[in-house]
mmCIF file of C-alpha atoms in Angstrom:
data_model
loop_
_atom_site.group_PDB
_atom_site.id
_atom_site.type_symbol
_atom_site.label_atom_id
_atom_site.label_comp_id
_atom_site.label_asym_id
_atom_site.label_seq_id
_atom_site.Cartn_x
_atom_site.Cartn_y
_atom_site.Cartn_z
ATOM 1 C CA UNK J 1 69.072 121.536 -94.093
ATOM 2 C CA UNK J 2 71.599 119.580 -92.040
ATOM 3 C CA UNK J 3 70.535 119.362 -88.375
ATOM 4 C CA UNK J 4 74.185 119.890 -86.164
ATOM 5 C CA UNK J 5 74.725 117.326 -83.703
ATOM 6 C CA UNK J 6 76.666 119.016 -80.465
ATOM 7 C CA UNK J 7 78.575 116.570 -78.773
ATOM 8 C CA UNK J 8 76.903 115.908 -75.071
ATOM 9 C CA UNK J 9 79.642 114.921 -72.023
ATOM 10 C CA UNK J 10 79.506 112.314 -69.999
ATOM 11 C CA UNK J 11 80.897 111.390 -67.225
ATOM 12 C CA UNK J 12 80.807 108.303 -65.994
ATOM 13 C CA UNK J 13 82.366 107.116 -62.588
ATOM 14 C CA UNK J 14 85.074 104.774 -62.057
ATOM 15 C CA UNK J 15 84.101 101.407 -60.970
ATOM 16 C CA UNK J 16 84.707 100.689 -57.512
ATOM 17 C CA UNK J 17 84.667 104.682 -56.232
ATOM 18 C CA UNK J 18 81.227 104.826 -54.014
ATOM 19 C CA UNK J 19 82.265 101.230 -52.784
ATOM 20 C CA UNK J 20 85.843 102.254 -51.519
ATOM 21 C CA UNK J 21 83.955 105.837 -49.764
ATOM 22 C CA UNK J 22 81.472 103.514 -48.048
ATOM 23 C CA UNK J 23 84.428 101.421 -46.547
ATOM 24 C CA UNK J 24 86.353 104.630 -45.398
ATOM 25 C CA UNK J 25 83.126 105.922 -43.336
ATOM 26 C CA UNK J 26 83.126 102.890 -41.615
ATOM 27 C CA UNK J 27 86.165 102.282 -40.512
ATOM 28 C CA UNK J 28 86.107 105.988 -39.423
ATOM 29 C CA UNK J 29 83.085 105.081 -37.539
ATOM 30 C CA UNK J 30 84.305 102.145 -36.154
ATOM 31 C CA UNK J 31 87.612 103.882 -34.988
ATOM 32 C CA UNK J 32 85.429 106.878 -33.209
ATOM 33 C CA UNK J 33 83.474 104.181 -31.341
ATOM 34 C CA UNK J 34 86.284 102.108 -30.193
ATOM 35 C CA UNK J 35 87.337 106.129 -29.081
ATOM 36 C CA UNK J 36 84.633 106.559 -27.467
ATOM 37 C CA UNK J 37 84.744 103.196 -25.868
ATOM 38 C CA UNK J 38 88.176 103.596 -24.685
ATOM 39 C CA UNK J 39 87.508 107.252 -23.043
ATOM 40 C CA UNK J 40 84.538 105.624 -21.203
ATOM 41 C CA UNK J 41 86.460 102.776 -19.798
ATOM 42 C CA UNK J 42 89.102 105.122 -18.912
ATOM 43 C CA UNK J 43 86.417 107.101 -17.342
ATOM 44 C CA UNK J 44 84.368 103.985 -15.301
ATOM 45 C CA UNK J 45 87.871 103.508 -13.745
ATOM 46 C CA UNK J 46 88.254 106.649 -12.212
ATOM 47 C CA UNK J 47 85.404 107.113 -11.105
ATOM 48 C CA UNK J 48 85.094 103.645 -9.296
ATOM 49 C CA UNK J 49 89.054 104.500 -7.903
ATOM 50 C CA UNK J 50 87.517 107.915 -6.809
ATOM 51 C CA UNK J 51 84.359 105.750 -4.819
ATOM 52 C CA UNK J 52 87.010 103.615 -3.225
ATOM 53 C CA UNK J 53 88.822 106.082 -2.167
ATOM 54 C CA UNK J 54 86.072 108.319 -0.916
ATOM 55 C CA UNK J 55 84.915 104.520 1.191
ATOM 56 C CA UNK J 56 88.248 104.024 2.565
ATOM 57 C CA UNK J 57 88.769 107.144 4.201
ATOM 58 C CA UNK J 58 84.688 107.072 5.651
ATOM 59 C CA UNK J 59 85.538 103.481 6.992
ATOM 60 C CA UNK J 60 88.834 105.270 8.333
ATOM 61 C CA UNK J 61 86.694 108.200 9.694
ATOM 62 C CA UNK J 62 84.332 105.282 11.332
ATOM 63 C CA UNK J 63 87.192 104.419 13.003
ATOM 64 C CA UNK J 64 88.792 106.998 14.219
ATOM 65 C CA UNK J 65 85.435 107.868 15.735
ATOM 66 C CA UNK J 66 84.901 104.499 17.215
ATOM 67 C CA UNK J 67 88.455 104.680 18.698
ATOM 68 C CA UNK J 68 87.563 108.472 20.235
ATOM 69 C CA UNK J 69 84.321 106.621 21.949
ATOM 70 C CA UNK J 70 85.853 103.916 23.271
ATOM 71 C CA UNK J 71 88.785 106.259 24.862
ATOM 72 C CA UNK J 72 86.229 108.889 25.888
ATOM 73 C CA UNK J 73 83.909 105.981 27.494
ATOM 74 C CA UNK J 74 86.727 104.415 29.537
ATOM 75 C CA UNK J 75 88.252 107.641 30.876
ATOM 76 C CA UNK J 76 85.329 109.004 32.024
ATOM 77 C CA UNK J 77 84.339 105.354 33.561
ATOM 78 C CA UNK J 78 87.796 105.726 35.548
ATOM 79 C CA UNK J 79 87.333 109.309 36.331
ATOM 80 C CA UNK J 80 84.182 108.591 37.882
ATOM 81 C CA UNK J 81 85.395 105.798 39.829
ATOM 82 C CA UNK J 82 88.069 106.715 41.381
ATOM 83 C CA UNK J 83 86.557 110.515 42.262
ATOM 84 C CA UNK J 84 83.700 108.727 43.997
ATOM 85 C CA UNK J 85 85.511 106.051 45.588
ATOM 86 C CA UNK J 86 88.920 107.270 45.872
ATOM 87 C CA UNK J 87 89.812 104.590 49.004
ATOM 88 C CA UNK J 88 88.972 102.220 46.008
ATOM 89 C CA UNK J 89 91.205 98.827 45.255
ATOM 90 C CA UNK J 90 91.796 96.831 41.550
ATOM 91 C CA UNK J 91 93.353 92.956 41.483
ATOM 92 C CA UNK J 92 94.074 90.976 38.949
ATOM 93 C CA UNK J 93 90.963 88.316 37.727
ATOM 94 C CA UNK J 94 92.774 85.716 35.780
ATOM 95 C CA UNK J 95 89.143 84.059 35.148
ATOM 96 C CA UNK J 96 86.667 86.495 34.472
ATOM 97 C CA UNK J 97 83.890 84.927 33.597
ATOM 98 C CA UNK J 98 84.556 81.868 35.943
ATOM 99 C CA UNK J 99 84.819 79.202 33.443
ATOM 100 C CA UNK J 100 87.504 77.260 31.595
ATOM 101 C CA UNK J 101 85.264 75.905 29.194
ATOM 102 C CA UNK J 102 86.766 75.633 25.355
ATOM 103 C CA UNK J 103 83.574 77.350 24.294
ATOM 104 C CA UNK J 104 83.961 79.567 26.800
ATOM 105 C CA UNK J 105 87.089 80.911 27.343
ATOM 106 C CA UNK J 106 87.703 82.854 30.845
ATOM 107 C CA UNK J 107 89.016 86.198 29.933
ATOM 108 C CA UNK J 108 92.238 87.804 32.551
ATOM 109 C CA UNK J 109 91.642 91.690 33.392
ATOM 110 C CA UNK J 110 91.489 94.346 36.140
ATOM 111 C CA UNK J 111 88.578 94.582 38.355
ATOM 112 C CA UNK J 112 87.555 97.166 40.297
ATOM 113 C CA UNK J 113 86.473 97.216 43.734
ATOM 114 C CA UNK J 114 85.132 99.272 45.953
ATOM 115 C CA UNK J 115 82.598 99.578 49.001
ATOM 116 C CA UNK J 116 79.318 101.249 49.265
ATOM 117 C CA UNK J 117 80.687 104.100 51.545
ATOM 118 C CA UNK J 118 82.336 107.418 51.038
ATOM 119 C CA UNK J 119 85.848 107.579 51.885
ATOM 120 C CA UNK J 120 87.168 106.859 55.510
ATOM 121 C CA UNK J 121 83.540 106.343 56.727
ATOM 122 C CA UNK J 122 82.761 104.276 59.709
ATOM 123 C CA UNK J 123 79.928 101.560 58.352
ATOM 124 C CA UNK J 124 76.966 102.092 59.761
ATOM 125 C CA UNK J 125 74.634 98.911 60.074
ATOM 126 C CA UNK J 126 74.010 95.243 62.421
ATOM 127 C CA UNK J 127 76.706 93.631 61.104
ATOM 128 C CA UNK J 128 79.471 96.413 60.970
ATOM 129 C CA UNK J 129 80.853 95.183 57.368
ATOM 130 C CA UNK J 130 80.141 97.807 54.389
ATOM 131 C CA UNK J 131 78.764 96.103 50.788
ATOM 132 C CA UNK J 132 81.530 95.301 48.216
ATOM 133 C CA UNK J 133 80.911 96.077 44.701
ATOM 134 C CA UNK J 134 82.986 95.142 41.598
ATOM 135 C CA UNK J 135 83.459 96.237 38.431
ATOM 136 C CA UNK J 136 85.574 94.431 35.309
ATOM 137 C CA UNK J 137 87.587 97.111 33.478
ATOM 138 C CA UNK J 138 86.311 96.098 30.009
ATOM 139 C CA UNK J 139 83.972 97.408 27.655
ATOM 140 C CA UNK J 140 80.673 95.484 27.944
ATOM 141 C CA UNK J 141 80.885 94.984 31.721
ATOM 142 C CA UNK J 142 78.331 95.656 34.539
ATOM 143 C CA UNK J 143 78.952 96.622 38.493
ATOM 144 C CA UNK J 144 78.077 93.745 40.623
ATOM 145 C CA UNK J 145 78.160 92.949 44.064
ATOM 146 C CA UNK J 146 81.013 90.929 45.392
ATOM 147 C CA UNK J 147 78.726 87.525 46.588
ATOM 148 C CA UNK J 148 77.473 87.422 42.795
ATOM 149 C CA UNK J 149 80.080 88.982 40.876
ATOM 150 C CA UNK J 150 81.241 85.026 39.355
ATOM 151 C CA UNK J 151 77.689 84.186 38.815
ATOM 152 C CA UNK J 152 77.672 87.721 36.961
ATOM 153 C CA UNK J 153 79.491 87.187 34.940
ATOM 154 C CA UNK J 154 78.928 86.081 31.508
ATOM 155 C CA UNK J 155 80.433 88.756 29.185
ATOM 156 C CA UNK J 156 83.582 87.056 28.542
ATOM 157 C CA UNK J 157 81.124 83.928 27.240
ATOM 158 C CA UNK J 158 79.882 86.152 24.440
ATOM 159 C CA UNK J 159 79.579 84.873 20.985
ATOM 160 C CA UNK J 160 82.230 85.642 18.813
ATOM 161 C CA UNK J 161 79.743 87.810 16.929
ATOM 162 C CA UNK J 162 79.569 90.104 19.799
ATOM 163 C CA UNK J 163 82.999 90.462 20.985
ATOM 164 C CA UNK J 164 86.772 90.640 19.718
ATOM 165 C CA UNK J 165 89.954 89.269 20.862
ATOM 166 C CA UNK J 166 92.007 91.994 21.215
ATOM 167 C CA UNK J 167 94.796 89.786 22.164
ATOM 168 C CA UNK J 168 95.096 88.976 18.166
ATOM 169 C CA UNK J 169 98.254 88.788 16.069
ATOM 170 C CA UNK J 170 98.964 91.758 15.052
ATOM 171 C CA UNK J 171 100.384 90.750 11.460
ATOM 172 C CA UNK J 172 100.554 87.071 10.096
ATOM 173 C CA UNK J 173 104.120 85.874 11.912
ATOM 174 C CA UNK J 174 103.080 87.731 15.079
ATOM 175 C CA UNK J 175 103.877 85.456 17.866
ATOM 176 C CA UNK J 176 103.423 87.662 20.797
ATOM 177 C CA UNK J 177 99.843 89.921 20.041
ATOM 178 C CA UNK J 178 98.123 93.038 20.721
ATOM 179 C CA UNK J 179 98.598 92.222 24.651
ATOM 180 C CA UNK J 180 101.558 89.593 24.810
ATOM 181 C CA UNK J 181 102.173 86.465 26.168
ATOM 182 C CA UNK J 182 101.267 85.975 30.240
ATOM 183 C CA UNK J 183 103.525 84.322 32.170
ATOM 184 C CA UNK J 184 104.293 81.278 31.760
ATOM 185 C CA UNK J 185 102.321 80.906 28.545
ATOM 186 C CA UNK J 186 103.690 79.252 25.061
ATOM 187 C CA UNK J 187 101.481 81.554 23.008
ATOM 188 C CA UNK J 188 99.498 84.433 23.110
ATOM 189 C CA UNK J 189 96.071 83.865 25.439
ATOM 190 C CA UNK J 190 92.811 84.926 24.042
ATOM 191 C CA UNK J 191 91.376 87.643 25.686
ATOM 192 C CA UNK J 192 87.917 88.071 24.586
ATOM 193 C CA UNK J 193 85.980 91.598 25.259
ATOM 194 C CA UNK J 194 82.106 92.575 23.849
ATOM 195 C CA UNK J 195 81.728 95.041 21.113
ATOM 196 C CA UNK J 196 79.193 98.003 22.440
ATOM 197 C CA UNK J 197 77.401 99.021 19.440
ATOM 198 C CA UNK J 198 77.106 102.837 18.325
ATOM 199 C CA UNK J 199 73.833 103.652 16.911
ATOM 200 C CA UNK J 200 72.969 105.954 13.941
ATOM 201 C CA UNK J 201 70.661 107.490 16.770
ATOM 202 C CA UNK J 202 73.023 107.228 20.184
ATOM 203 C CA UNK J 203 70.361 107.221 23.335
ATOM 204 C CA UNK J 204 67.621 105.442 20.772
ATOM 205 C CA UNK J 205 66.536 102.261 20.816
ATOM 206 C CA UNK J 206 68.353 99.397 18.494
ATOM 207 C CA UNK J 207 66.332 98.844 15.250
ATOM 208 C CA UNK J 208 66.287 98.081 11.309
ATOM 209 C CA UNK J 209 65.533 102.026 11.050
ATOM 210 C CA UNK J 210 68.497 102.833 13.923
ATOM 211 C CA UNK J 211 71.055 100.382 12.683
ATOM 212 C CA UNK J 212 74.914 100.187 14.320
ATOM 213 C CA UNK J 213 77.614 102.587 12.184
ATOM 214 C CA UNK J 214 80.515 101.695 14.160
ATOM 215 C CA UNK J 215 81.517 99.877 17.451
ATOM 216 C CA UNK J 216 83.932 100.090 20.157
ATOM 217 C CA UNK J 217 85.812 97.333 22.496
ATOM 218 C CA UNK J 218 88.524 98.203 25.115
ATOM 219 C CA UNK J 219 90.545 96.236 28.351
ATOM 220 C CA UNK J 220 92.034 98.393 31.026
ATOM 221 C CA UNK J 221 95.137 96.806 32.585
ATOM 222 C CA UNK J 222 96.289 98.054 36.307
ATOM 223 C CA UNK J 223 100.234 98.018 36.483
ATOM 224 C CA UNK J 224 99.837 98.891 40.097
ATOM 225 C CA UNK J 225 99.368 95.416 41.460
ATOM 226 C CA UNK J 226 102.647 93.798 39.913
ATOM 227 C CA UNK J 227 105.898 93.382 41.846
ATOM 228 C CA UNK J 228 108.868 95.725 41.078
ATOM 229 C CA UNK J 229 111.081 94.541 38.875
ATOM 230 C CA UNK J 230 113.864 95.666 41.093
ATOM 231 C CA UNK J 231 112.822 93.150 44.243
#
């Protein structure tokens, strides 16, 4: 007997077929990563624009707030002033501060005076002349009386750490400043105030747990004491 031989198939594969499918996966892969990479950049950005933003308008809201105390602090210094001693006086202190010095610039402002009696009162005492007090309009400044007030005086010598010259240009070819020029002056004069500090805790002591979030400077000028224009 014959034994029958069926014909078995075979199929072979084509040289080269597994190799090219290996190359397409990875440059699929690589494509999806480079994707991904993109998307996550894209991403990064936005969300550090977003942080910025948020920042910039906190800083703004700092100092808008700052602004607000300063305003509130000096109105309600004036208010009190002038309700208590209403027969009051302000002049003109071209050298607050009492010095010249280059390190220690005099700063110009209003000062307020007044006497230690209420208003149209006889003075009552041995040598029939009331106590004079004074009081810079600036932020920083303390009441003293009128035979120390120049030896009080040592806010305008402040570091410039501590204080601002609000008398600044106002943009880079600003000749004239916040203030102006004074009379007589070629440029702008520096007019130096101290910063007061607002604490994360207001009424608390200053510390590394009760740091400063914002601060505050301001200079009051009195137009009452200059001559009319018109004589």
């Amino acid at each position: 007997m014959g034994t029958t031989h069926r014909p078995s198939c075979v199929k072979t594969a084509r040289p080269g077929h597994r190799k090219s499918g290996s190359g397409l996966s990875l440059v699929l892969t690589l494509v999806i990563v480079a994707m991904l990479a993109v998307i996550l950049t894209v991403f990064a950005r936005l969300t550090m624009s977003e942080r910025r933003v948020s920042s910039s308008y906190a800083t703004l809201t700092k100092a808008e707030m700052a602004a607000d105390a300063g305003l509130a602090d000096v109105s309600n210094l004036l208010l009190e002033l002038f309700t208590e001693f209403p027969d009051s006086a302000t002049f003109w202190d071209p050298k607050m501060g009492g010095t010249n010095a280059p390190d220690a610039p005099a700063t110009p402002g209003t000062v307020f005076t007044y006497r230690d009696l209420p208003a149209n009162e006889a003075h009552v005492g041995s040598n029939g002349a009331p106590s004079i007090f004074m009081r810079p309009l600036i932020s920083g400044a303390t009441t003293a009386p009128a035979a120390s007030y120049e030896s009080s005086l040592t806010l305008a010598q402040t570091a410039e750490a501590n204080s601002v010259n609000i008398n600044h240009s106002r943009f880079s070819s600003d000749e004239n400043g916040w203030v102006g020029k004074f009379p007589g002056a070629a440029v702008p004069q520096e007019i130096r105030v101290p910063w007061v500090e607002i604490l994360e805790s207001p009424g608390q002591t200053k510390s590394a747990t009760n740091p400063p979030v914002a601060r505050y400077a301001y200079w009051v000028e009195d137009e009452s004491f200059k001559l009319n224009i018109n004589q």
